[in-house]
Coordinates of C-alpha atoms in Angstrom, one line a residue:
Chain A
X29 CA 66.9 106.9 152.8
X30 CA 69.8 107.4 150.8
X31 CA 71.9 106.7 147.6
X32 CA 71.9 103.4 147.3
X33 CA 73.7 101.0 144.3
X34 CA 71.7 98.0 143.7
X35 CA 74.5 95.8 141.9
X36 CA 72.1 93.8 140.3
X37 CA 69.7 96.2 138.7
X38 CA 73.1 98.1 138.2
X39 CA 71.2 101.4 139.1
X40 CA 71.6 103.7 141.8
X41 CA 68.5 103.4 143.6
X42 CA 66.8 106.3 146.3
X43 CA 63.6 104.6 146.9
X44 CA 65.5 102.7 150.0
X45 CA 64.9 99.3 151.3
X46 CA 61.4 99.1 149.2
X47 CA 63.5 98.9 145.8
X48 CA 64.2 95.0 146.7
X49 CA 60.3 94.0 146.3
X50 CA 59.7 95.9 143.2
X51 CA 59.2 93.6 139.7
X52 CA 62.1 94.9 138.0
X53 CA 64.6 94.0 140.7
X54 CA 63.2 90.5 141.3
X55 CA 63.1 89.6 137.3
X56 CA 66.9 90.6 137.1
X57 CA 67.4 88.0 140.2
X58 CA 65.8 85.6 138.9
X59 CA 67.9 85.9 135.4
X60 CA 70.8 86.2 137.0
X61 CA 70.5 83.0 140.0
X62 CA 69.4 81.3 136.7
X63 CA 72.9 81.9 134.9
X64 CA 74.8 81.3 138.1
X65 CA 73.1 77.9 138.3
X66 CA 73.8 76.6 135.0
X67 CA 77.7 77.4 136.0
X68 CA 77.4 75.5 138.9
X69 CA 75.1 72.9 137.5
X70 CA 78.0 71.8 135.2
X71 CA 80.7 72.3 138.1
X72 CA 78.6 69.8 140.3
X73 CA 78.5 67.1 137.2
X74 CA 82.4 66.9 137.7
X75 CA 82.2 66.3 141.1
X76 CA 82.4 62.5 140.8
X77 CA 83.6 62.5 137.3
X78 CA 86.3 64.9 137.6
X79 CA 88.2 66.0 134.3
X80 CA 91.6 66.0 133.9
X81 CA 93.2 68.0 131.1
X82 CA 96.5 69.0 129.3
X83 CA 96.7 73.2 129.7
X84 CA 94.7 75.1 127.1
X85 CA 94.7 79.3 127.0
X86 CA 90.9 79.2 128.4
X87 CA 91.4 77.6 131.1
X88 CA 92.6 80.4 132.7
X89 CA 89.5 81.5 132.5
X90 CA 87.5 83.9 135.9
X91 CA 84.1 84.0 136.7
X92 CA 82.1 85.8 138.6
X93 CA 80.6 84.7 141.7
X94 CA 77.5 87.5 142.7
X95 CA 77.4 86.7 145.9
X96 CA 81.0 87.4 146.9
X97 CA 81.2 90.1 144.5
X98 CA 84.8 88.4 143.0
X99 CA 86.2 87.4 140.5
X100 CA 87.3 83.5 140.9
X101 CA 89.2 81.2 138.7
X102 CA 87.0 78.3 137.6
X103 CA 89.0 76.0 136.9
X104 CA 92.7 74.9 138.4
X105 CA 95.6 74.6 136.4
X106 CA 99.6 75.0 136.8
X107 CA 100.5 75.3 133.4
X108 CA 100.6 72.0 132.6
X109 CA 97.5 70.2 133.3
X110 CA 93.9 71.3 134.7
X111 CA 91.2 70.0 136.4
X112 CA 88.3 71.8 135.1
X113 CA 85.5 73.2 137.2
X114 CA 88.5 72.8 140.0
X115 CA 88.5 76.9 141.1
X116 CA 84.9 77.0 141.1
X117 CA 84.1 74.1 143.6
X118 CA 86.9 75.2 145.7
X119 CA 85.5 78.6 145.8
X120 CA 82.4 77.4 146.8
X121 CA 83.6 75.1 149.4
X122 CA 85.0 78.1 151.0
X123 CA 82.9 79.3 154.7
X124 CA 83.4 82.7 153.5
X125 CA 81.3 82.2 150.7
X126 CA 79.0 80.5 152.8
X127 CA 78.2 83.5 155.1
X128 CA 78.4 85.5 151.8
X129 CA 75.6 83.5 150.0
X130 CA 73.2 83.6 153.1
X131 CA 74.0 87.9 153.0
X132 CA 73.2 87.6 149.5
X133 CA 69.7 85.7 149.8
X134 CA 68.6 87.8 152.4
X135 CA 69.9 91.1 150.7
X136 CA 68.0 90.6 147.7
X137 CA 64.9 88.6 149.3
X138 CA 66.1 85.3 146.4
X139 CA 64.0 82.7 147.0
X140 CA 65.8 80.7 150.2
X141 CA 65.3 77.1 148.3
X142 CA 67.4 77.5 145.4
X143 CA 70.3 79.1 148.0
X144 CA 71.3 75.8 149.1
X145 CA 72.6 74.8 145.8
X146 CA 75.4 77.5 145.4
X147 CA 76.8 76.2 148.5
X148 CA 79.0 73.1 148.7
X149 CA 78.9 70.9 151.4
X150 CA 82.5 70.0 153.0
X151 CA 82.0 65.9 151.7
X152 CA 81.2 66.9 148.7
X153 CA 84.4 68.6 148.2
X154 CA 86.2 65.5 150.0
X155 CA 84.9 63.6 147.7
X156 CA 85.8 65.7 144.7
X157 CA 89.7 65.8 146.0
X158 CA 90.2 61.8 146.1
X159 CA 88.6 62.1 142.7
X160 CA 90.7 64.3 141.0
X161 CA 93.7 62.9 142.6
X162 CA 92.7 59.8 140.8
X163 CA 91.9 60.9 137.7
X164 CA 95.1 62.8 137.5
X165 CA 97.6 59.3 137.7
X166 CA 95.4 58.1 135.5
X167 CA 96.2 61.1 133.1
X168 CA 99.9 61.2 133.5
X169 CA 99.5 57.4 132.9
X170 CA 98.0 58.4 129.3
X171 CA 100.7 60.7 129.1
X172 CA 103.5 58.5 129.4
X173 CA 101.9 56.3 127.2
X174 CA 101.2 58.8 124.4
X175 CA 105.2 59.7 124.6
X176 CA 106.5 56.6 124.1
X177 CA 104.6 56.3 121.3
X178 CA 106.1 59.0 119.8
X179 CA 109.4 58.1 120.4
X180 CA 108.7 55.0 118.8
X181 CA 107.4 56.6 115.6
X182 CA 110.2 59.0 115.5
X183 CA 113.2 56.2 115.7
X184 CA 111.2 54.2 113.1
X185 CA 111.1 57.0 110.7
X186 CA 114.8 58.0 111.0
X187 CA 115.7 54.1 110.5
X188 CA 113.6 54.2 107.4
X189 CA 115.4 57.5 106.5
X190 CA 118.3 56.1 106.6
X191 CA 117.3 52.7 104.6
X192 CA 116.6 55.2 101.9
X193 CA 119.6 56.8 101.5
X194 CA 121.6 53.3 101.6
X195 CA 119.6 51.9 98.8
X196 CA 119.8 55.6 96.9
X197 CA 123.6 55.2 97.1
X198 CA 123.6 51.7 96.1
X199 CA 125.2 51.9 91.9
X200 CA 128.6 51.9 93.8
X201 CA 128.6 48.9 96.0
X202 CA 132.0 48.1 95.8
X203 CA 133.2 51.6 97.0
X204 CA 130.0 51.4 99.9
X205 CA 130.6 48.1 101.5
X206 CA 134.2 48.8 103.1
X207 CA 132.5 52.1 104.6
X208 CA 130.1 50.4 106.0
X209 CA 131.1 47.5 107.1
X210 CA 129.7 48.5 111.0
X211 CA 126.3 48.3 109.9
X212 CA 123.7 46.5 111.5
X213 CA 122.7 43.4 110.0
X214 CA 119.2 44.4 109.1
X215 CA 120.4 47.1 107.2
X216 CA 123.1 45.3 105.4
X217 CA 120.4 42.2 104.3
X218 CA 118.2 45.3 102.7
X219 CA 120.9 46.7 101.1
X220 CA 121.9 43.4 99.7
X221 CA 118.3 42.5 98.7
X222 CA 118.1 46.0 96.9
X223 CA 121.0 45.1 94.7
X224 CA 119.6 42.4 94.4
X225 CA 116.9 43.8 92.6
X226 CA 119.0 46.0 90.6
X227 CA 120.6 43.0 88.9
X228 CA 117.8 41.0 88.3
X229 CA 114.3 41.1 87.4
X230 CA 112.6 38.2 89.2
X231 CA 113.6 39.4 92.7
X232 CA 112.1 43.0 92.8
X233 CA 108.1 41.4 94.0
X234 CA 108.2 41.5 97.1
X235 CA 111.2 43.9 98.4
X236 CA 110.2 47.1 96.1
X237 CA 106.6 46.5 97.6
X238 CA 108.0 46.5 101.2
X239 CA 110.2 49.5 99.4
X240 CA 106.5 51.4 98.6
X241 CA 104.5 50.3 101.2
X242 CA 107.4 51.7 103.9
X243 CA 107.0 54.7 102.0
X244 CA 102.9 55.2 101.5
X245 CA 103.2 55.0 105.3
X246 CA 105.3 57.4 105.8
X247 CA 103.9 60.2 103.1
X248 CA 100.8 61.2 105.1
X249 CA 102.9 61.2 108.1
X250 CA 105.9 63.6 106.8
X251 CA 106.2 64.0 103.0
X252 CA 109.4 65.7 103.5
X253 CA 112.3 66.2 101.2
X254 CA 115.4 65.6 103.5
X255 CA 117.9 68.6 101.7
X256 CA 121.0 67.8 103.8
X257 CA 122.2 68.5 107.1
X258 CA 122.7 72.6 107.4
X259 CA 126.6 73.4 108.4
X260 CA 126.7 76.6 109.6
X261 CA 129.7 76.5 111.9
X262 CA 131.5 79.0 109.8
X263 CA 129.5 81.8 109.1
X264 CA 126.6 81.4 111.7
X265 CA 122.8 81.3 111.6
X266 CA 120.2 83.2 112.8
X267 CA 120.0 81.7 116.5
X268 CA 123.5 82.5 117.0
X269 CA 123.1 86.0 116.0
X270 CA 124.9 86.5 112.7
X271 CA 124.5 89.3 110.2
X272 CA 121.5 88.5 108.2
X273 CA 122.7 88.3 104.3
X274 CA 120.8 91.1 102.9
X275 CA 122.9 93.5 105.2
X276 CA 125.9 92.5 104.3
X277 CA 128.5 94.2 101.8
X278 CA 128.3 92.6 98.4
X279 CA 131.9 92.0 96.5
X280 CA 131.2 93.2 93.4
X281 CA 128.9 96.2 94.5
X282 CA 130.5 98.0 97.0
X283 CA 134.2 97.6 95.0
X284 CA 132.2 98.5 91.4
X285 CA 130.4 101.3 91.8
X286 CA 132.0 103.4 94.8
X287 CA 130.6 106.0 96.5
X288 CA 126.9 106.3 95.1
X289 CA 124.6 108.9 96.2
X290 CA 121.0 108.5 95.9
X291 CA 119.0 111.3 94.9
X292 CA 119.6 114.0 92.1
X293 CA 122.5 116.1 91.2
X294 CA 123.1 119.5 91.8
X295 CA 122.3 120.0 88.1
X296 CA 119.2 117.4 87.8
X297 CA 117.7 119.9 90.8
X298 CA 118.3 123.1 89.2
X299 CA 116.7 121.6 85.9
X300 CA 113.7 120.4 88.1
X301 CA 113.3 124.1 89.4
X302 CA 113.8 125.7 86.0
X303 CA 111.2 123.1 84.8
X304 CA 108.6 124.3 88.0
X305 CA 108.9 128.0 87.1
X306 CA 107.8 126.9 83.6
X307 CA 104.8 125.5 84.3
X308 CA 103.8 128.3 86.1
X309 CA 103.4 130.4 83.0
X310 CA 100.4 130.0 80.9
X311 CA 100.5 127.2 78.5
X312 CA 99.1 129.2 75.4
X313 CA 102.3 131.8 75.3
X314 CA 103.9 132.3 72.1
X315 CA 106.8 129.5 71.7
X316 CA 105.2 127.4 74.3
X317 CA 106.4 124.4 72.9
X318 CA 109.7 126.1 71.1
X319 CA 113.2 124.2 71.8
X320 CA 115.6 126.1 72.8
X321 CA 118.7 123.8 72.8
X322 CA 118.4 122.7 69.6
X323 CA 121.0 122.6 67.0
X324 CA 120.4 124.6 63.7
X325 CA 122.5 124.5 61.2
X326 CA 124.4 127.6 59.5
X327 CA 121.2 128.2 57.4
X328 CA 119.3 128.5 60.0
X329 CA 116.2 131.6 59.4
X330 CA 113.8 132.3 62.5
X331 CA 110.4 132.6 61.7
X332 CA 110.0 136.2 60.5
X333 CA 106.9 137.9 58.9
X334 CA 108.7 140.2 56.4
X335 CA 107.5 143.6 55.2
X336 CA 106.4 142.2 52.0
X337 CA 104.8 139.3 52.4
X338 CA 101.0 138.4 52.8
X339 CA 100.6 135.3 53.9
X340 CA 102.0 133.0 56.4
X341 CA 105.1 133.4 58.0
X342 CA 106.6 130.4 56.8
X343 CA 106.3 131.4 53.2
X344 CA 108.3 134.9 54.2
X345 CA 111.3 132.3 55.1
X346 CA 110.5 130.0 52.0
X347 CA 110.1 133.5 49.5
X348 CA 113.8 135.0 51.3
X349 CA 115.6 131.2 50.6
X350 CA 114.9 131.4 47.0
X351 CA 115.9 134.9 46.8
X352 CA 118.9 134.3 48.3
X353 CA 119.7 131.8 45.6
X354 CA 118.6 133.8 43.0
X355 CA 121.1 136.7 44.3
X356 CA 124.1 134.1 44.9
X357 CA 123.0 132.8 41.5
X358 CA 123.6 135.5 39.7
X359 CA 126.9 136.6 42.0
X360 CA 128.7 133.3 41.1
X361 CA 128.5 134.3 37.1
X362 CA 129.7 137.5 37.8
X363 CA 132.8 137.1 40.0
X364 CA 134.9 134.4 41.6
X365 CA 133.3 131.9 44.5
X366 CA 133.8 133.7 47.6
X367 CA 130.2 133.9 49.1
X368 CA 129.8 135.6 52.6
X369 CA 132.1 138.6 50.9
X370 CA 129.7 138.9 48.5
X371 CA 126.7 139.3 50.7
X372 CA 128.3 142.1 52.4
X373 CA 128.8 144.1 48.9
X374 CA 125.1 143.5 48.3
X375 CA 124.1 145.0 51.5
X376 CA 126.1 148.0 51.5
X377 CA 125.1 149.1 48.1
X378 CA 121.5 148.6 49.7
X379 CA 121.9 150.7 52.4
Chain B
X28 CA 126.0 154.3 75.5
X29 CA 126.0 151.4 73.8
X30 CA 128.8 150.0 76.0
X31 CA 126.6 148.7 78.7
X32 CA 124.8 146.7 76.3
X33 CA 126.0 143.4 74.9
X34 CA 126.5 143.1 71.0
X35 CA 126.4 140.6 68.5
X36 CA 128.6 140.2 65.6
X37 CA 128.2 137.1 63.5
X38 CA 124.8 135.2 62.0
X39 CA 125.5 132.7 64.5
X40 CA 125.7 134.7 67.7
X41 CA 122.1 136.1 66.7
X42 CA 120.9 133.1 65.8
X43 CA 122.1 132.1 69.9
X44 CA 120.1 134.8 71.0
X45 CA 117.1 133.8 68.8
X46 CA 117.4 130.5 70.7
X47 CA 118.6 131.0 74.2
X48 CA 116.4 133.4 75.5
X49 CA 113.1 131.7 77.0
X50 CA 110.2 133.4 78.7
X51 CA 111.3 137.1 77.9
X52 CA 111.3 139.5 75.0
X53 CA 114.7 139.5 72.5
X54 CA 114.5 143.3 71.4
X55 CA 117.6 143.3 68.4
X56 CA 118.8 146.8 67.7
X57 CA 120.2 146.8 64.0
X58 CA 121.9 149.6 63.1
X59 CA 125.0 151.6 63.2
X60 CA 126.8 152.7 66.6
X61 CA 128.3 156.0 65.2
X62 CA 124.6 156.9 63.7
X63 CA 123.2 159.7 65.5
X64 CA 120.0 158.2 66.1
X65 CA 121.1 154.6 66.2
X66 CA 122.8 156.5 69.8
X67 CA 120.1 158.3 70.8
X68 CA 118.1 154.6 71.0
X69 CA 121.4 153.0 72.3
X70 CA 121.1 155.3 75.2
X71 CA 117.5 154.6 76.1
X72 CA 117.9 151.2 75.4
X73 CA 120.6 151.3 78.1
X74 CA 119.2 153.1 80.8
X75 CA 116.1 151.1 81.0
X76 CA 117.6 147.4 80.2
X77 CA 118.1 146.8 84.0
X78 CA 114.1 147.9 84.7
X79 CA 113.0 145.9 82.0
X80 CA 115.3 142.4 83.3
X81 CA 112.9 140.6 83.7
X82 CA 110.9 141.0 80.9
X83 CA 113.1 141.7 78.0
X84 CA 117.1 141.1 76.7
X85 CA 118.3 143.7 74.7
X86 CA 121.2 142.9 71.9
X87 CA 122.6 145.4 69.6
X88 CA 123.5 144.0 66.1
X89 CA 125.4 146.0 63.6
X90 CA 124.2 145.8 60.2
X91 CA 127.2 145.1 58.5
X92 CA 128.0 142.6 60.6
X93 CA 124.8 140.1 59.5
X94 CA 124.0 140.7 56.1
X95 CA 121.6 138.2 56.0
X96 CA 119.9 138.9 58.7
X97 CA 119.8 142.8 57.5
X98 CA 117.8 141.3 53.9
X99 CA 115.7 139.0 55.7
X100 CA 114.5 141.6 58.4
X101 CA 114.1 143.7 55.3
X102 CA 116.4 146.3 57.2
X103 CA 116.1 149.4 54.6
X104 CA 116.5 152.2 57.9
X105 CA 119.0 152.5 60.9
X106 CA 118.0 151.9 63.5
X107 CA 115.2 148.7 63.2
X108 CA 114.5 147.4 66.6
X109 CA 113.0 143.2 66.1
X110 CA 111.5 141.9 68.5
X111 CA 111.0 138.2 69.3
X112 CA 109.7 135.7 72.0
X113 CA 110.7 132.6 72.5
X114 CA 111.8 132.3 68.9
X115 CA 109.0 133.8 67.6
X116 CA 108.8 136.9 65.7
X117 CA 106.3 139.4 67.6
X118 CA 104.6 142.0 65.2
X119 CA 103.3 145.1 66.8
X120 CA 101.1 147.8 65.3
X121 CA 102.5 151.4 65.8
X122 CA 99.9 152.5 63.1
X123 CA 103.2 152.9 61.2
X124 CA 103.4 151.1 57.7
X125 CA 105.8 148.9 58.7
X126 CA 104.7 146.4 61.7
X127 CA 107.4 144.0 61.5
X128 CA 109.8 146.6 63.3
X129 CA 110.1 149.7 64.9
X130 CA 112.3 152.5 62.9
X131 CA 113.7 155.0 64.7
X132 CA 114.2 155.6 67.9
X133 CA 111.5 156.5 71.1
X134 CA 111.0 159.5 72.0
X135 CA 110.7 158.9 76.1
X136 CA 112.2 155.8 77.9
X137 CA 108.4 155.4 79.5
X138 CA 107.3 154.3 75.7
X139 CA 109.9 151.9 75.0
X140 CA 109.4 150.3 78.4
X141 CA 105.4 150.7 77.8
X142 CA 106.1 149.1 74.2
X143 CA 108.1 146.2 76.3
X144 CA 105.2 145.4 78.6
X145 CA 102.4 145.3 75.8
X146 CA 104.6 142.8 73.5
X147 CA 105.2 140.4 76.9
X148 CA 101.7 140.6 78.2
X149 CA 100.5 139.7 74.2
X150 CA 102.9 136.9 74.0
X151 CA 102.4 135.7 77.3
X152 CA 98.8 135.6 76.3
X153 CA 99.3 133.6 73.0
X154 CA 99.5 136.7 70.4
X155 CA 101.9 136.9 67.5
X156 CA 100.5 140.7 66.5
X157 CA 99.9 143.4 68.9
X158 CA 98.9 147.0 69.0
X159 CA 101.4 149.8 70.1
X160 CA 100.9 151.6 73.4
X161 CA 102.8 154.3 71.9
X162 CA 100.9 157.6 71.0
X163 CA 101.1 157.6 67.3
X164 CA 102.5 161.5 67.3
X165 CA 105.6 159.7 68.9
X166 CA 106.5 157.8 66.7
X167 CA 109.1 158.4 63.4
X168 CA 107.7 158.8 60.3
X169 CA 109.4 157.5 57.6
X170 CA 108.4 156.2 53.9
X171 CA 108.5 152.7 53.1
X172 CA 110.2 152.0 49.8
X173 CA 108.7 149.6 47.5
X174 CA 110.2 146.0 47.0
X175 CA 111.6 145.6 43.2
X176 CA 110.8 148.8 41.9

């Protein structure tokens, strides 16, 4: 006939209405009405047991129904609390996905017994709604419950919190008791029994234990260091949007070092490209490695291979240095101590 | 003329120039600037200094001026030409007897620049000693005396 997209075998098929009884597309049926019924298998167990939950991320999780050919939430939830399996049986409560189903079974020649269960019947979904309504007091029930007990743990915890501190502070109970002296009774009889056990040994027994065991309870619970109440009403915290402390201006830096540029100098770049042309040249020139800023003295000779000299080139220096003394040697006898003057005579009469 | 090119006068300002200039030849003229010669070297000297920038410095040094240079170079004729690189003495062979320097003056500004480029490319290469470009016929005779006799 013509093109013709067989969802299921997800393959565009142009053998026409035949396709439908060949093995391939029955075996992928059969898989798939399979999967679908182990979905609704577990949906239908809920029906008279519903399940009420607190909200978790998956329960916003679809499914997909292959007879409508949508996607469908399975279960129900507003955020708060679900009822699992809740989208499901609604979805397939609906008469739309009734008609749908009986397309789909005759579409695909499924077998016609098994169609009846992806269908549910009108009680069935009566049923279902009393249920969950049910089982949804009785979850806010357990709720309620499960807050009050936290509150209950959370005032206890502050009031031992507080007992701590008192007995902490208790050295000065002279300066203490006038401060305190709207306390409530229970708290004043512990204090007193503390000191108590300050002052004498006999007593300690049986308050320090109370002292321990109040606090073994409460060390799995919340080991905490309490570090003092945070006053930030000055200079602001984060949640009211103050300058972080790493971006702020330090005293001594900003009035120390002024105006600091990062980066090189002029001069520090110039060297640096002085330094890149260098490299260029080959490494093996003569006076590679010679320094040109250093500091000679007066006496200074650069390395000269003179006329008559065999040998190495420091030698020639070495050879001119004690000639030079021997020269100025003999000058001094002669004449008076003026040196360079000297020098000069010796080198005209030379030339 | 010698005006052009820049003169040293003191031990100290040669031993500057022995030191300061890095990656290029130091040619040092020693001699006289009335000698006859001594001008006819001063004038090629000059004319090709600027073509030869980049490769070479050219001092002039009169010999009066630094004795001690003038005995250590072993200066006995005006004008000597030294040559250095990067404060290193560079010998070149002019098949003269005397490598240390060149005596005289050139005969064709082509040679002294030709002499220039031989002593750079030897030094850039590493060698203390090389050979003269300079067709030997060009080049001043002249008779070495002997040290201490």
């Amino acid at each position: 006939m013509g093109a013709f997209y067989c969802s299921i075998c997800r393959k565009t098929d142009f053998s026409g209405k035949g396709h439908i009884y060949g093995k391939s597309h029955q075996s992928k049926l059969k898989v798939i009405i399979v999967k679908f019924m182990e979905k609704i298998k577990e949906a239908k167990r809920t029906i008279k047991n519903p399940q009420v939950e607190k909200y978790s991320p998956d329960h916003d999780e679809k499914f997909w129904c292959y007879c409508c050919a949508l996607e469908v939430q399975k279960h129900v939830t507003d955020s708060n609390i679900s009822v699992l399996y809740g989208g499901l049986l609604e979805h397939m409560s609906t008469p739309e996905h009734r008609t749908n189903t009986h397309k789909f079974w005759w579409d695909n020649k499924a077998d016609p017994k098994l169609r009846d269960k992806f269908i549910i019947t009108e009680e069935a979904t009566e049923r279902f709604k009393s249920e969950v309504s049910k089982a949804l007091e009785q979850f806010e029930e357990k709720e309620d419950v499960f807050i009050k007990q936290q509150a209950a743990v959370i005032r206890s915890q502050e009031q031992h919190r507080l007992e701590v501190l008192q007995s902490v502070s208790e050295p000065d109970p002279e300066l203490e008791q006038p401060a305190e002296v709207d306390q409530h009774s229970s708290k004043h009889t512990a204090r007193s029994s503390h000191s108590h056990s300050y002052e004498m040994e006999p007593q300690p027994g049986p308050s320090h234990e109370d002292f321990t065991s109040h606090g073994q309870w409460n060390e799995p619970g919340l080991g905490l260091t309490f570090i003092g109440y945070q006053d930030t009403s000055s200079s602001g915290n984060v949640h009211t949007g103050a300058v972080p402390p790493w971006l702020l201006e330090e005293p001594d830096e900003a009035s120390g070092s002024g105006q600091q540029e990062m980066g090189p100098s002029l001069q520090e770049f110039l060297k640096h490209k002085e330094q890149e042309k260098l490299k260029k040249l080959p490494p093996n020139r003569v006076g590679a490695n010679f320094d040109h800023s250093s500091h000679t003295d007066a006496n200074w000779l650069p390395s000269f291979g003179r006329v008559w000299n065999s040998g190495r080139r420091w030698q020639s220096r070495h050879q001119f240095r004690e000639e030079e003394a021997k020269t100025r040697g003999k000058r001094k006898w002669e004449g008076d101590g003026k040196a360079t003057k000297k020098q000069k005579d010796l080198s005209n009469g030379e030339l | 003329m010698s005006f052009f090119l820049p003169k040293l006068s003191c031990k100290k300002d040669i031993d500057d120039a022995v030191k300061s200039v890095a990656e290029k030849v130091l040619v040092l003229r020693f001699g006289r600037d009335e000698d006859s010669v001594c001008l006819q070297l001063d004038e090629i000297l000059s004319k090709t200094a600027h073509d030869l920038s980049n490769m070479a410095s050219i001092y002039l040094v009169d010999v009066d001026t630094a004795p001690v240079y003038t005995r250590y170079f072993d200066i006995s004729f005006i004008p000597s030409t030294v040559f250095f690189f990067n404060g290193q003495h560079m010998k070149v062979d002019y098949g003269s007897p005397d490598h240390t320097k060149f005596v005289g003056s050139f005969k064709t500004k082509q040679d002294f620049m030709d002499l220039i480029e031989v002593i750079y490319r030897g030094a850039m290469r590493g060698k203390l000693i090389v050979r003269s470009p300079i067709d030997p016929r060009n080049i001043p005779k002249y008779d070495l005396l002997y040290h201490d006799i």
